[in-house]
XYZ file of C-alpha atoms in Angstrom:
275
model
C -149.899 -1.600 -31.351
C -146.613 -1.045 -29.720
C -145.708 2.688 -29.584
C -142.008 3.442 -31.489
C -139.355 3.556 -28.481
C -136.910 6.028 -28.570
C -133.979 6.149 -30.720
C -131.497 8.215 -28.529
C -127.845 7.911 -29.017
C -128.252 5.393 -31.712
C -126.459 6.036 -35.373
C -128.998 5.674 -38.250
C -128.406 5.673 -41.723
C -131.130 6.125 -44.162
C -130.640 5.813 -47.795
C -133.214 7.747 -50.053
C -133.424 10.192 -47.491
C -134.189 13.284 -49.558
C -138.182 12.803 -50.434
C -140.896 10.267 -49.771
C -140.868 7.711 -47.111
C -137.130 7.947 -46.349
C -137.210 12.055 -46.051
C -140.607 11.082 -43.612
C -138.770 8.872 -41.817
C -135.625 10.900 -41.327
C -137.798 13.817 -39.549
C -139.527 11.033 -37.285
C -136.225 9.277 -36.456
C -135.236 13.106 -35.384
C -137.514 13.381 -32.916
C -136.823 10.289 -31.217
C -133.185 11.217 -30.845
C -131.543 9.626 -33.555
C -127.858 10.245 -34.498
C -128.960 10.438 -38.659
C -127.323 10.005 -41.107
C -128.485 10.821 -44.655
C -127.808 9.245 -48.117
C -129.116 10.695 -51.488
C -128.315 11.728 -55.015
C -129.047 15.536 -54.918
C -126.843 17.550 -52.633
C -129.322 20.711 -52.373
C -132.274 18.462 -51.080
C -129.829 16.329 -48.521
C -128.762 20.121 -47.167
C -132.660 20.999 -46.787
C -133.507 17.517 -45.387
C -130.390 17.243 -42.952
C -131.372 21.308 -41.792
C -135.238 20.123 -41.022
C -134.026 17.169 -39.171
C -131.978 19.201 -36.861
C -133.102 19.465 -33.418
C -132.138 21.991 -30.786
C -129.566 20.226 -28.340
C -129.692 17.121 -30.288
C -127.060 15.273 -33.015
C -126.714 17.448 -35.771
C -127.531 14.937 -39.173
C -124.731 14.390 -41.448
C -125.035 14.046 -45.453
C -123.530 11.693 -47.914
C -124.362 12.270 -51.399
C -124.130 9.184 -53.307
C -125.581 8.031 -57.002
C -126.814 4.122 -56.400
C -126.826 4.262 -60.304
C -122.978 3.747 -59.624
C -121.782 1.025 -57.922
C -118.161 2.823 -57.646
C -119.839 5.615 -55.368
C -121.706 3.015 -53.320
C -118.154 1.619 -52.677
C -116.774 5.072 -51.701
C -119.701 5.466 -49.447
C -119.317 2.661 -47.748
C -115.664 3.518 -47.295
C -116.726 6.976 -45.867
C -119.482 5.396 -43.333
C -116.763 3.047 -42.202
C -114.238 5.538 -41.290
C -116.707 8.135 -39.359
C -118.987 5.777 -37.639
C -117.313 2.837 -35.514
C -120.997 1.260 -35.115
C -124.007 1.583 -37.028
C -127.337 0.751 -35.073
C -129.877 1.114 -37.991
C -129.244 0.729 -41.905
C -132.486 1.489 -43.611
C -132.303 0.531 -47.206
C -134.799 2.699 -48.389
C -133.655 4.107 -51.762
C -135.689 3.355 -54.857
C -136.462 3.789 -58.468
C -138.587 2.781 -61.238
C -137.605 3.526 -64.858
C -139.947 3.847 -67.727
C -137.875 2.053 -70.326
C -134.998 -0.574 -69.767
C -131.967 1.527 -68.597
C -128.718 -0.361 -68.116
C -126.257 1.161 -65.724
C -122.403 1.627 -66.267
C -122.159 -1.407 -64.281
C -124.197 -3.587 -66.512
C -127.059 -3.874 -64.534
C -130.690 -3.176 -65.112
C -131.301 0.420 -63.535
C -134.153 -0.760 -61.039
C -132.682 -3.703 -59.924
C -129.526 -2.161 -59.214
C -130.560 1.205 -57.171
C -133.428 -0.720 -55.431
C -131.596 -4.287 -54.324
C -128.051 -4.379 -55.763
C -126.532 -1.014 -54.183
C -128.321 -1.435 -51.174
C -126.996 -4.856 -50.965
C -123.550 -4.022 -51.514
C -123.659 -1.362 -48.899
C -124.658 -3.506 -46.082
C -122.006 -5.936 -47.197
C -119.639 -2.891 -46.936
C -120.858 -2.069 -43.638
C -121.282 -5.560 -41.956
C -119.155 -5.331 -39.104
C -120.359 -1.972 -38.143
C -123.931 -3.455 -37.820
C -123.364 -6.133 -35.773
C -126.044 -5.855 -32.765
C -127.670 -3.886 -35.009
C -130.591 -3.575 -37.357
C -130.791 -3.955 -41.321
C -134.114 -3.077 -42.391
C -135.078 -3.103 -46.391
C -138.359 -1.229 -47.612
C -139.845 -3.612 -50.080
C -143.646 -3.714 -51.143
C -146.612 -5.990 -51.721
C -145.907 -5.276 -55.114
C -143.488 -8.106 -54.750
C -146.194 -10.839 -55.598
C -146.041 -9.912 -58.971
C -142.137 -10.236 -59.334
C -140.339 -12.932 -60.661
C -136.812 -13.079 -59.546
C -133.978 -15.361 -61.252
C -130.737 -15.376 -59.501
C -129.107 -16.008 -62.650
C -130.870 -13.036 -64.387
C -130.819 -10.236 -62.373
C -131.479 -7.778 -65.070
C -134.231 -9.925 -66.224
C -132.805 -9.910 -69.776
C -134.876 -13.128 -70.693
C -138.199 -11.141 -70.485
C -139.659 -8.219 -72.063
C -139.091 -4.900 -69.982
C -141.890 -3.520 -67.952
C -141.417 -0.726 -65.240
C -143.970 -2.290 -63.030
C -142.755 -6.000 -63.237
C -138.914 -4.594 -62.781
C -140.014 -2.641 -59.807
C -141.988 -6.157 -58.338
C -138.794 -7.724 -59.128
C -136.566 -5.670 -57.171
C -138.925 -5.562 -54.070
C -139.156 -9.524 -54.269
C -135.414 -9.210 -53.997
C -135.589 -7.064 -50.790
C -137.791 -9.621 -48.991
C -135.708 -12.195 -50.030
C -132.338 -10.456 -49.117
C -133.835 -9.662 -45.756
C -134.565 -13.498 -45.133
C -131.296 -14.565 -46.124
C -129.378 -11.844 -43.935
C -131.124 -13.146 -41.133
C -129.537 -16.767 -41.714
C -126.268 -15.439 -42.417
C -125.823 -12.689 -39.781
C -127.390 -13.665 -36.827
C -126.291 -10.876 -35.200
C -127.836 -8.443 -37.176
C -131.849 -7.999 -37.016
C -132.771 -8.215 -40.605
C -136.007 -7.324 -41.440
C -138.107 -6.009 -44.513
C -141.500 -4.248 -44.659
C -144.207 -3.138 -46.947
C -145.316 0.767 -46.593
C -148.526 0.988 -48.215
C -149.419 2.670 -51.250
C -147.800 6.115 -50.666
C -147.880 9.648 -52.275
C -144.201 9.845 -53.546
C -141.801 10.994 -56.801
C -141.336 7.464 -57.675
C -142.174 6.284 -60.891
C -141.575 9.836 -62.875
C -141.580 9.295 -66.460
C -143.713 6.053 -66.344
C -147.402 5.407 -66.700
C -147.933 5.237 -62.714
C -146.288 8.376 -61.844
C -149.535 10.561 -62.168
C -151.130 7.372 -59.630
C -148.480 7.759 -57.128
C -148.239 11.483 -56.837
C -151.765 12.955 -56.949
C -153.983 10.137 -55.930
C -155.711 11.616 -52.972
C -156.633 8.068 -51.506
C -152.817 6.931 -51.380
C -151.191 7.265 -47.691
C -148.926 10.210 -47.187
C -145.196 9.971 -46.877
C -145.076 9.966 -43.020
C -147.778 7.206 -42.623
C -146.137 5.294 -44.978
C -142.543 5.614 -43.203
C -144.328 4.800 -39.763
C -143.408 1.149 -39.895
C -140.065 1.912 -40.694
C -139.731 4.288 -37.889
C -140.973 1.437 -35.515
C -138.782 -1.361 -36.685
C -135.875 0.919 -36.160
C -137.088 1.871 -32.395
C -139.059 -1.192 -31.287
C -137.484 -3.588 -28.900
C -135.842 -6.334 -30.790
C -137.437 -8.948 -28.932
C -140.994 -8.154 -30.454
C -139.537 -8.419 -33.998
C -138.805 -11.602 -35.952
C -135.466 -11.931 -37.927
C -136.060 -12.217 -41.632
C -139.752 -10.992 -41.066
C -141.670 -9.127 -43.512
C -143.981 -6.331 -41.924
C -146.820 -4.138 -42.846
C -148.537 -1.963 -40.541
C -146.391 -2.995 -37.603
C -147.584 -6.412 -37.882
C -145.661 -9.234 -39.014
C -147.009 -10.715 -42.465
C -147.006 -14.037 -44.078
C -145.120 -14.342 -47.400
C -145.400 -17.232 -50.136
C -144.376 -17.893 -53.387
C -140.690 -17.245 -54.448
C -140.678 -14.545 -51.874
C -140.749 -17.198 -49.070
C -138.499 -19.492 -50.925
C -135.571 -20.142 -48.605
C -133.276 -21.978 -51.369
C -133.881 -18.860 -53.611
C -133.117 -16.511 -51.105
C -129.505 -18.292 -50.717
C -129.000 -18.592 -54.664
C -130.106 -14.706 -54.560
C -127.298 -13.817 -51.965
C -124.534 -15.561 -53.731
C -125.485 -14.295 -57.108
C -125.683 -10.428 -55.906
C -122.392 -11.275 -54.036
C -120.808 -11.998 -57.277
C -122.298 -9.278 -59.067
C -121.279 -6.671 -56.926
C -117.651 -8.144 -56.152
């Protein structure tokens, strides 16, 4: 198992950085010398995470508040980051949510798909030139196997809503996006990964909430973040563009998640949806 290299001098953007995997990854990357750019909804938690990630003599973390249920705010965030950073070495698209009931955003999309896929897709597109020579890392899940993505039905309106199924479908979209980004953006190392089953705050209000918050057999957030930190810092030659990883190892994908034609259709549909 390859040890993580350092991130000294590299600008790393982490979305969903105020709790769970995102927070743990940010703290670990700070130890590796990264210039952290933290993105989250809650300004107080952002400030607290930035304070915890500060290292004596190291670059001071910077925080940007954005609610991914509003694509307008994602566009504003993209402009903020473009104005502030001439180069972004790593974009860790980690923000995620699970909703107990069918929720439609002001943009007209099912909220799970918007937060977990469309918002990150839009942000990556807005930062495309800043990411040249860098990395795009999407937090997915082995739950993707229960997803049923349809490029012409991103909100899943054809099916009865289920929180778990909506989440799984969004995670399938993450894998497909990494595959297609690797094809369309050859100068960006795009990958996705499975963090394992982790004790996090995700799923509040759903039947899964207690399972993810209190199950003593689940991974800690730090353990779940390990592969993300490794993907951000490992030598590029050790990684496969478009690959899906778990426990620092490349994992095969099949079914819809391995369908390159579907990946291309999803990309085009996502680009149209986010204008």
